[in-house]
Short mmCIF file of N, CA and C in Angstrom, two decimals:
data_model
loop_
_atom_site.label_atom_id
_atom_site.label_comp_id
_atom_site.label_asym_id
_atom_site.label_seq_id
_atom_site.Cartn_x
_atom_site.Cartn_y
_atom_site.Cartn_z
N MET A 1 75.13 123.24 102.73
CA MET A 1 74.77 121.91 102.68
C MET A 1 75.64 121.06 103.77
N SER A 2 75.37 120.36 104.62
CA SER A 2 76.08 119.41 104.80
C SER A 2 76.61 118.33 104.88
N HIS A 3 77.90 117.88 105.05
CA HIS A 3 78.22 116.63 104.48
C HIS A 3 78.17 115.38 104.80
N THR A 4 77.26 114.13 104.48
CA THR A 4 77.04 112.71 105.66
C THR A 4 77.81 112.09 104.71
N PRO A 5 78.81 111.26 105.71
CA PRO A 5 80.17 110.82 105.09
C PRO A 5 79.55 109.11 104.83
N LYS A 6 79.50 108.62 103.95
CA LYS A 6 79.16 106.78 103.71
C LYS A 6 80.02 106.13 105.12
N SER A 7 79.32 105.42 105.33
CA SER A 7 79.28 104.58 106.73
C SER A 7 80.55 103.18 106.04
N VAL A 8 81.22 102.91 106.78
CA VAL A 8 82.21 101.81 106.27
C VAL A 8 81.57 100.52 105.61
N HIS A 9 80.21 100.29 106.29
CA HIS A 9 79.88 99.12 105.40
C HIS A 9 79.47 99.49 103.84
N GLN A 10 79.07 101.09 103.97
CA GLN A 10 78.54 101.29 102.71
C GLN A 10 79.91 101.33 101.65
N TRP A 11 80.74 101.79 102.11
CA TRP A 11 82.37 101.69 101.57
C TRP A 11 82.62 100.36 101.07
N HIS A 12 81.98 99.66 101.97
CA HIS A 12 82.67 98.06 101.62
C HIS A 12 81.67 97.87 100.78
N MET A 13 80.39 97.68 100.66
CA MET A 13 79.72 97.46 99.49
C MET A 13 80.50 98.04 98.41
N LEU A 14 80.55 99.24 98.03
CA LEU A 14 80.93 100.02 97.24
C LEU A 14 82.06 99.43 96.98
N LEU A 15 82.87 98.82 97.53
CA LEU A 15 84.50 98.73 97.07
C LEU A 15 84.30 97.03 96.59
N GLU A 16 83.17 96.12 96.98
CA GLU A 16 83.66 95.12 96.95
C GLU A 16 82.54 94.94 95.45
N GLU A 17 81.69 95.78 95.04
CA GLU A 17 81.11 95.92 93.77
C GLU A 17 82.29 96.21 92.61
N ARG A 18 83.60 96.87 93.04
CA ARG A 18 84.31 97.58 92.31
C ARG A 18 85.38 96.19 92.12
N PHE A 19 85.82 96.18 92.62
CA PHE A 19 86.77 94.81 93.11
C PHE A 19 86.44 93.38 92.69
N GLN A 20 84.80 93.15 92.10
CA GLN A 20 84.63 92.07 91.36
C GLN A 20 85.79 91.59 90.20
N GLY A 21 86.28 90.77 90.02
CA GLY A 21 86.75 89.70 89.16
C GLY A 21 88.34 90.10 89.49
N ALA A 22 88.67 90.69 90.45
CA ALA A 22 89.72 91.39 90.87
C ALA A 22 90.69 89.92 91.37
N PRO A 23 92.03 89.45 91.29
CA PRO A 23 92.64 88.53 91.92
C PRO A 23 92.87 88.85 93.49
N ARG A 24 92.27 87.66 94.09
CA ARG A 24 91.99 87.95 95.36
C ARG A 24 93.87 87.61 95.96
N GLU A 25 94.63 87.72 95.75
CA GLU A 25 96.27 88.00 95.91
C GLU A 25 96.45 88.90 95.66
N ALA A 26 96.19 89.51 94.72
CA ALA A 26 96.40 91.40 94.65
C ALA A 26 95.67 91.53 95.45
N ALA A 27 94.45 91.87 96.06
CA ALA A 27 93.56 92.60 96.86
C ALA A 27 94.24 92.10 98.16
N ARG A 28 95.13 91.11 98.50
CA ARG A 28 95.60 91.17 99.76
C ARG A 28 96.74 91.36 99.69
N PHE A 29 97.72 91.60 98.78
CA PHE A 29 98.87 91.96 98.56
C PHE A 29 98.72 94.17 98.66
N TYR A 30 98.40 94.61 97.99
CA TYR A 30 97.63 95.73 98.59
C TYR A 30 97.05 95.95 99.75
N GLY A 31 96.69 94.99 100.75
CA GLY A 31 95.81 95.22 101.81
C GLY A 31 94.83 95.89 101.60
N LEU A 32 93.94 95.71 101.17
CA LEU A 32 92.74 96.19 100.51
C LEU A 32 91.86 95.82 101.75
N GLU A 33 91.80 95.09 102.70
CA GLU A 33 90.83 95.05 103.88
C GLU A 33 91.16 96.21 105.16
N ILE A 34 91.79 97.03 104.66
CA ILE A 34 91.61 98.48 105.29
C ILE A 34 90.87 99.37 104.87
N LEU A 35 90.39 98.94 103.62
CA LEU A 35 90.79 100.45 102.37
C LEU A 35 88.69 100.82 102.66
N PRO A 36 87.81 100.21 103.47
CA PRO A 36 86.69 100.92 103.29
C PRO A 36 86.69 101.42 105.04
N ARG A 37 87.88 101.06 105.93
CA ARG A 37 87.73 102.18 107.65
C ARG A 37 88.54 103.55 106.69
N LEU A 38 89.66 103.24 105.48
CA LEU A 38 90.43 104.47 105.24
C LEU A 38 89.24 105.31 104.84
N LEU A 39 88.93 105.01 103.69
CA LEU A 39 87.96 105.67 103.19
C LEU A 39 86.90 106.35 104.02
N HIS A 40 86.03 105.89 104.68
CA HIS A 40 85.49 105.83 105.56
C HIS A 40 85.55 107.50 106.24
N ARG A 41 87.25 107.50 107.09
CA ARG A 41 87.43 108.25 107.49
C ARG A 41 88.03 109.81 107.11
N LEU A 42 89.09 109.26 105.75
CA LEU A 42 89.27 110.64 105.06
C LEU A 42 87.79 110.74 104.60
N ASP A 43 87.02 110.52 104.59
CA ASP A 43 85.43 110.66 104.12
C ASP A 43 84.68 111.96 105.16
N SER A 44 85.28 111.24 106.56
CA SER A 44 84.81 111.95 107.80
C SER A 44 85.52 113.01 107.74
N GLU A 45 86.58 113.38 107.45
CA GLU A 45 87.39 114.27 107.74
C GLU A 45 87.32 115.22 106.54
N SER A 46 87.24 115.20 105.33
CA SER A 46 87.23 115.76 104.19
C SER A 46 86.53 117.30 104.37
N PRO A 47 85.65 117.10 104.97
CA PRO A 47 84.88 118.33 105.00
C PRO A 47 85.95 119.95 105.49
N ASN A 48 86.42 119.38 106.66
CA ASN A 48 87.49 119.93 106.92
C ASN A 48 88.78 120.05 106.58
N CYS A 49 89.42 119.16 106.09
CA CYS A 49 90.98 119.26 105.61
C CYS A 49 90.71 118.68 104.02
N ARG A 50 91.84 119.78 103.04
CA ARG A 50 91.88 119.50 101.94
C ARG A 50 92.37 118.32 101.73
N VAL A 51 93.56 118.30 102.46
CA VAL A 51 94.22 117.04 101.88
C VAL A 51 93.56 115.57 101.77
N CYS A 52 92.68 115.45 102.99
CA CYS A 52 91.69 114.42 102.84
C CYS A 52 91.11 113.93 102.09
N ALA A 53 90.36 115.47 101.76
CA ALA A 53 89.46 115.44 100.34
C ALA A 53 90.36 115.16 99.00
N GLY A 54 91.00 115.49 98.91
CA GLY A 54 91.91 115.22 97.88
C GLY A 54 92.39 113.70 97.38
N GLN A 55 92.86 113.28 98.57
CA GLN A 55 93.38 111.78 98.63
C GLN A 55 92.38 110.60 98.72
N LEU A 56 91.31 111.14 98.88
CA LEU A 56 89.84 110.52 98.50
C LEU A 56 89.30 110.66 97.59
N LYS A 57 89.48 111.93 96.57
CA LYS A 57 88.97 111.82 95.51
C LYS A 57 90.06 110.88 94.36
N GLN A 58 91.53 111.27 94.94
CA GLN A 58 91.86 110.14 93.95
C GLN A 58 91.88 108.64 94.47
N ILE A 59 91.31 108.24 95.51
CA ILE A 59 91.79 106.64 95.77
C ILE A 59 90.22 106.36 95.17
N ASN A 60 89.08 106.76 95.12
CA ASN A 60 87.92 106.95 95.00
C ASN A 60 88.08 106.67 93.24
N GLU A 61 88.73 107.58 92.66
CA GLU A 61 88.77 107.44 90.56
C GLU A 61 89.57 106.25 90.58
N ILE A 62 90.87 105.78 91.36
CA ILE A 62 91.67 104.61 90.75
C ILE A 62 91.08 103.30 91.31
N THR A 63 89.76 103.59 92.13
CA THR A 63 89.05 102.11 92.43
C THR A 63 87.77 101.77 92.10
N GLU A 64 87.65 102.77 91.06
CA GLU A 64 86.65 102.53 90.12
C GLU A 64 86.95 101.54 88.84
N SER A 65 88.32 101.12 88.35
CA SER A 65 88.44 100.05 87.42
C SER A 65 89.64 99.67 87.80
N VAL A 66 89.78 99.57 89.31
CA VAL A 66 90.75 98.45 89.86
C VAL A 66 91.14 97.02 89.41
N ALA A 67 90.09 96.78 89.21
CA ALA A 67 89.95 95.48 88.81
C ALA A 67 90.80 95.33 87.89
N GLN A 68 90.08 96.22 86.72
CA GLN A 68 90.89 95.65 85.56
C GLN A 68 92.03 95.96 85.34
N ARG A 69 92.73 96.95 86.30
CA ARG A 69 94.42 97.29 86.56
C ARG A 69 94.91 96.29 87.00
N MET A 70 94.30 95.59 88.42
CA MET A 70 95.15 94.69 88.91
C MET A 70 95.10 92.77 87.83
N ARG A 71 94.28 93.09 86.96
CA ARG A 71 94.04 92.17 85.98
C ARG A 71 95.12 92.40 84.80
N ASP A 72 95.21 93.37 84.80
CA ASP A 72 96.48 94.19 83.58
C ASP A 72 98.00 94.22 84.49
N LYS A 73 98.01 94.25 85.44
CA LYS A 73 99.22 94.37 86.57
C LYS A 73 99.38 95.40 85.85
N GLU A 74 99.17 96.42 85.99
CA GLU A 74 99.16 98.03 85.79
C GLU A 74 100.01 98.56 86.65
N ALA A 75 101.49 99.21 86.39
CA ALA A 75 102.72 99.86 86.87
C ALA A 75 101.91 100.74 88.00
N ARG A 76 100.42 101.41 87.79
CA ARG A 76 99.88 102.21 88.44
C ARG A 76 99.22 102.02 89.78
N LEU A 77 99.81 100.93 90.36
CA LEU A 77 99.06 100.37 90.98
C LEU A 77 99.82 100.05 92.12
N ASP A 78 101.37 100.33 92.00
CA ASP A 78 102.43 101.10 92.87
C ASP A 78 101.77 102.28 93.19
N ASP A 79 101.65 102.91 92.61
CA ASP A 79 101.38 104.48 93.04
C ASP A 79 99.51 104.61 93.87
N PHE A 80 98.93 103.92 93.60
CA PHE A 80 97.87 103.59 93.75
C PHE A 80 97.99 103.19 95.44
N GLN A 81 99.26 101.84 95.95
CA GLN A 81 99.53 101.55 97.15
C GLN A 81 100.57 102.80 98.12
N LYS A 82 101.35 103.55 97.35
CA LYS A 82 101.75 104.95 97.98
C LYS A 82 101.02 106.00 98.40
N LEU A 83 99.89 106.11 97.59
CA LEU A 83 98.66 107.01 97.72
C LEU A 83 97.96 106.38 98.77
N LEU A 84 97.88 105.23 99.01
CA LEU A 84 97.29 104.59 100.71
C LEU A 84 98.06 104.85 101.89
N GLN A 85 99.34 104.58 101.69
CA GLN A 85 100.48 104.73 102.76
C GLN A 85 100.07 106.23 103.01
N GLN A 86 100.29 107.45 102.19
CA GLN A 86 100.65 108.77 102.68
C GLN A 86 99.15 109.03 103.19
N SER A 87 98.13 108.23 102.61
CA SER A 87 96.48 108.69 103.51
C SER A 87 96.93 108.41 105.07
N GLY A 88 97.15 107.16 105.00
CA GLY A 88 97.17 106.70 106.50
C GLY A 88 98.22 107.89 107.01
N LYS A 89 99.32 107.87 106.62
CA LYS A 89 100.63 108.58 107.39
C LYS A 89 99.87 110.28 107.71
N HIS A 90 99.19 110.54 106.40
CA HIS A 90 98.28 111.99 106.95
C HIS A 90 97.40 111.49 107.65
N LEU A 91 96.45 110.93 108.35
CA LEU A 91 95.72 110.68 109.07
C LEU A 91 96.32 110.65 110.36
N GLU A 92 97.44 110.11 110.85
CA GLU A 92 97.91 110.01 111.63
C GLU A 92 98.86 110.82 112.40
N GLN A 93 99.52 112.09 111.23
CA GLN A 93 99.88 112.88 111.65
C GLN A 93 99.45 114.51 111.61
N ALA A 94 98.51 114.68 111.05
CA ALA A 94 97.49 115.63 111.33
C ALA A 94 96.36 115.49 112.01
N HIS A 95 95.74 113.92 111.53
CA HIS A 95 94.06 113.78 112.97
C HIS A 95 94.56 112.53 114.09
N GLN A 96 96.11 112.19 113.97
CA GLN A 96 96.40 111.37 115.46
C GLN A 96 95.59 110.70 114.98
N THR A 97 94.96 109.70 114.09
CA THR A 97 94.06 108.55 113.92
C THR A 97 94.75 107.49 113.26
N VAL A 98 95.01 106.33 113.63
CA VAL A 98 95.47 105.31 113.12
C VAL A 98 94.35 104.11 113.06
N PRO A 99 95.45 103.10 112.08
CA PRO A 99 94.39 102.07 111.90
C PRO A 99 94.61 100.90 113.05
N ARG A 100 93.53 100.25 113.18
CA ARG A 100 93.18 99.22 114.75
C ARG A 100 94.28 98.46 114.42
N GLY A 101 94.94 97.93 115.36
CA GLY A 101 95.75 96.83 115.16
C GLY A 101 97.36 97.64 115.16
N LEU A 102 97.62 98.99 114.83
CA LEU A 102 98.80 99.25 114.51
C LEU A 102 99.91 99.33 115.86
N TRP A 103 99.33 100.38 117.29
CA TRP A 103 99.95 99.67 118.05
C TRP A 103 100.49 98.83 119.00
N LEU A 104 99.31 98.19 118.74
CA LEU A 104 99.66 96.55 119.11
C LEU A 104 100.15 95.77 118.34
N SER A 105 100.65 96.35 117.17
CA SER A 105 101.54 95.23 116.51
C SER A 105 102.91 96.13 116.97
N ARG A 106 103.19 97.01 116.84
CA ARG A 106 104.13 98.22 117.64
C ARG A 106 104.72 97.94 118.82
N PHE A 107 103.81 97.62 119.50
CA PHE A 107 104.29 97.53 121.17
C PHE A 107 104.73 96.06 121.31
N THR A 108 103.82 95.32 120.51
CA THR A 108 104.52 93.54 121.11
C THR A 108 105.55 93.45 120.10
N VAL A 109 106.20 94.12 119.33
CA VAL A 109 107.42 93.64 118.21
C VAL A 109 108.52 94.26 119.26
N GLY A 110 108.29 95.84 119.83
CA GLY A 110 108.87 96.11 120.58
C GLY A 110 109.42 95.56 122.29
N GLY A 111 108.15 95.04 122.87
CA GLY A 111 108.47 94.38 123.92
C GLY A 111 109.28 93.11 123.68
N LEU A 112 109.29 92.13 122.43
CA LEU A 112 109.95 91.05 121.97
C LEU A 112 110.85 91.34 122.22
N ALA A 113 111.32 92.51 121.16
CA ALA A 113 113.04 92.65 121.21
C ALA A 113 113.83 93.26 122.45
N ALA A 114 112.82 93.77 122.96
CA ALA A 114 113.66 94.73 124.69
C ALA A 114 113.66 92.85 125.63
N GLY A 115 112.48 92.34 125.48
CA GLY A 115 112.96 91.22 126.44
C GLY A 115 113.92 90.22 125.89
N ALA A 116 113.93 90.16 124.43
CA ALA A 116 115.10 88.94 124.35
C ALA A 116 116.83 89.81 124.53
N LEU A 117 116.28 91.59 124.02
CA LEU A 117 117.49 92.05 124.69
C LEU A 117 118.23 91.87 125.79
N LEU A 118 117.63 92.21 126.58
CA LEU A 118 117.77 92.26 128.01
C LEU A 118 117.71 90.96 128.96
N SER A 119 116.98 90.24 128.80
CA SER A 119 117.30 88.62 129.38
C SER A 119 118.86 88.50 128.26
N GLY A 120 119.26 88.55 127.30
CA GLY A 120 120.47 87.81 126.45
C GLY A 120 121.67 88.65 127.55
N LEU A 121 121.34 89.89 127.80
CA LEU A 121 122.78 90.91 128.50
C LEU A 121 122.62 90.46 129.82
N TYR A 122 121.28 89.82 130.26
CA TYR A 122 121.85 89.65 131.28
C TYR A 122 122.32 88.23 131.63
N ALA A 123 122.16 87.42 130.73
CA ALA A 123 122.77 86.10 130.94
C ALA A 123 124.00 85.96 130.50
N TRP A 124 124.29 86.74 129.56
CA TRP A 124 125.68 87.15 129.11
C TRP A 124 126.78 87.49 130.51
N LEU A 125 125.74 88.66 130.63
CA LEU A 125 126.90 89.35 132.16
C LEU A 125 127.07 88.86 132.99
N VAL A 126 125.84 87.78 133.42
CA VAL A 126 126.03 86.59 134.67
C VAL A 126 126.84 85.02 134.41
N GLN A 127 127.20 85.03 133.47
CA GLN A 127 127.51 83.84 132.55
C GLN A 127 126.50 82.93 133.28
N HIS A 128 125.24 82.89 132.70
CA HIS A 128 124.42 81.70 133.37
C HIS A 128 124.39 80.55 132.56
N HIS A 129 124.00 79.18 132.85
CA HIS A 129 124.65 78.28 132.59
C HIS A 129 123.41 77.78 131.03
N ASP A 130 122.11 78.57 131.69
CA ASP A 130 121.21 77.75 130.57
C ASP A 130 120.75 79.26 130.07
N MET A 131 121.59 79.96 129.20
CA MET A 131 121.66 80.86 128.46
C MET A 131 120.15 80.62 127.04
N GLY A 132 119.75 79.68 126.85
CA GLY A 132 118.72 79.17 125.65
C GLY A 132 117.43 80.07 126.38
N GLY A 133 117.39 79.06 128.22
CA GLY A 133 115.92 79.26 128.34
C GLY A 133 116.17 80.38 129.32
N LEU A 134 116.71 80.73 129.90
CA LEU A 134 117.33 82.67 129.92
C LEU A 134 116.50 83.12 128.64
N LEU A 135 117.10 83.76 127.58
CA LEU A 135 116.51 83.80 126.78
C LEU A 135 115.10 84.16 126.13
N LEU A 136 114.49 82.46 125.92
CA LEU A 136 113.55 82.28 126.15
C LEU A 136 112.38 82.83 126.73
N LEU A 137 112.55 83.25 128.32
CA LEU A 137 112.14 83.42 128.73
C LEU A 137 112.02 84.78 129.24
N GLY A 138 112.74 85.52 128.47
CA GLY A 138 112.75 87.25 128.18
C GLY A 138 111.95 87.87 127.27
N THR A 139 112.28 86.60 126.17
CA THR A 139 111.49 87.24 125.50
C THR A 139 110.11 86.90 125.11
N VAL A 140 109.68 85.87 126.08
CA VAL A 140 107.90 85.92 126.76
C VAL A 140 107.52 86.93 127.05
N MET A 141 108.64 86.97 128.23
CA MET A 141 108.18 87.47 129.34
C MET A 141 107.87 89.51 128.56
N GLY A 142 108.61 89.64 127.45
CA GLY A 142 108.89 90.85 127.05
C GLY A 142 107.36 90.62 125.63
N LEU A 143 107.09 89.73 125.19
CA LEU A 143 106.09 89.48 124.22
C LEU A 143 104.87 90.18 125.13
N ALA A 144 105.06 89.56 126.09
CA ALA A 144 103.46 89.56 127.04
C ALA A 144 103.13 90.93 127.40
N ALA A 145 104.43 92.09 127.91
CA ALA A 145 104.51 93.03 128.54
C ALA A 145 104.21 93.96 127.35
N GLY A 146 104.93 93.46 126.01
CA GLY A 146 104.51 94.55 124.35
C GLY A 146 103.25 94.40 124.46
N TYR A 147 102.25 92.92 124.59
CA TYR A 147 100.84 93.04 124.02
C TYR A 147 100.32 93.56 124.93
N ALA A 148 100.17 93.66 126.48
CA ALA A 148 99.41 94.39 127.41
C ALA A 148 99.75 95.58 127.34
N ALA A 149 100.81 96.01 126.37
CA ALA A 149 101.11 97.59 126.67
C ALA A 149 100.43 98.23 125.48
N GLY A 150 100.38 97.74 124.58
CA GLY A 150 99.59 97.38 123.32
C GLY A 150 98.32 97.71 123.03
N LYS A 151 97.60 96.83 123.95
CA LYS A 151 96.12 96.42 124.28
C LYS A 151 95.29 97.79 125.31
N PHE A 152 96.57 98.24 126.10
CA PHE A 152 96.12 99.62 126.83
C PHE A 152 96.35 100.71 125.69
N LYS A 153 97.19 100.46 124.94
CA LYS A 153 97.12 101.76 124.17
C LYS A 153 96.08 101.87 123.44
N GLU A 154 95.75 100.85 123.06
CA GLU A 154 94.35 100.69 121.82
C GLU A 154 92.80 100.85 122.24
N ALA A 155 93.02 100.21 123.55
CA ALA A 155 91.89 100.58 124.80
C ALA A 155 91.44 102.25 124.98
N ARG A 156 92.86 103.07 124.84
CA ARG A 156 92.59 104.30 125.10
C ARG A 156 92.53 105.21 123.89
N LEU A 157 93.10 104.60 122.55
CA LEU A 157 92.78 105.65 121.53
C LEU A 157 91.30 104.88 120.94
N ARG A 158 90.75 104.13 121.72
CA ARG A 158 89.89 103.51 121.16
C ARG A 158 87.97 104.71 121.64
N LYS A 159 88.77 104.70 123.35
CA LYS A 159 87.43 105.63 123.90
C LYS A 159 87.69 106.96 123.20
N GLN A 160 89.00 107.76 122.62
CA GLN A 160 89.23 109.08 122.01
C GLN A 160 88.75 108.82 120.54
N LYS A 161 87.86 107.45 119.93
CA LYS A 161 87.76 107.66 119.10
C LYS A 161 88.69 107.87 117.22
N LYS A 162 89.77 107.44 117.57
CA LYS A 162 91.05 107.81 117.09
C LYS A 162 91.56 106.08 115.98
N PHE A 163 90.74 105.83 115.75
CA PHE A 163 90.56 104.82 115.19
C PHE A 163 90.58 104.57 113.55
N PHE A 164 90.43 103.71 112.97
CA PHE A 164 89.78 103.48 111.79
C PHE A 164 90.03 102.26 111.38
#
């Protein structure tokens, strides 16, 4: 018997039903906009991976009563958040699959920091008279370079179907 994973849309519809009545702020706080894509990827990997199958089962069970738990501000939701993080780490480490936007944000922040650091170091070494302007220019250039590198990396991952 073959396993047909639910589509992202099917997971989205199921979760929308389960989250009815949950506070919107709580849903945002727990990062639940990524949940349908995460569940779809776990569902897709579960026939070949016992860890994915177990995490899918746990997350699915928790979401069945999540709206009530959020209204009650139940402490087990912290466990739910940790489980979501563990699932994401497992997918990244074991299956080289990452959420959309992860590498873009990593490269952008790295480029921003590197640009600021390098331009600040250069301005300090040459005793540039407009240190603020040079620092701003380096930061913007680093941000742009990081953004471009992140977009390139994500385009490559998209072609390899390594996103969720």
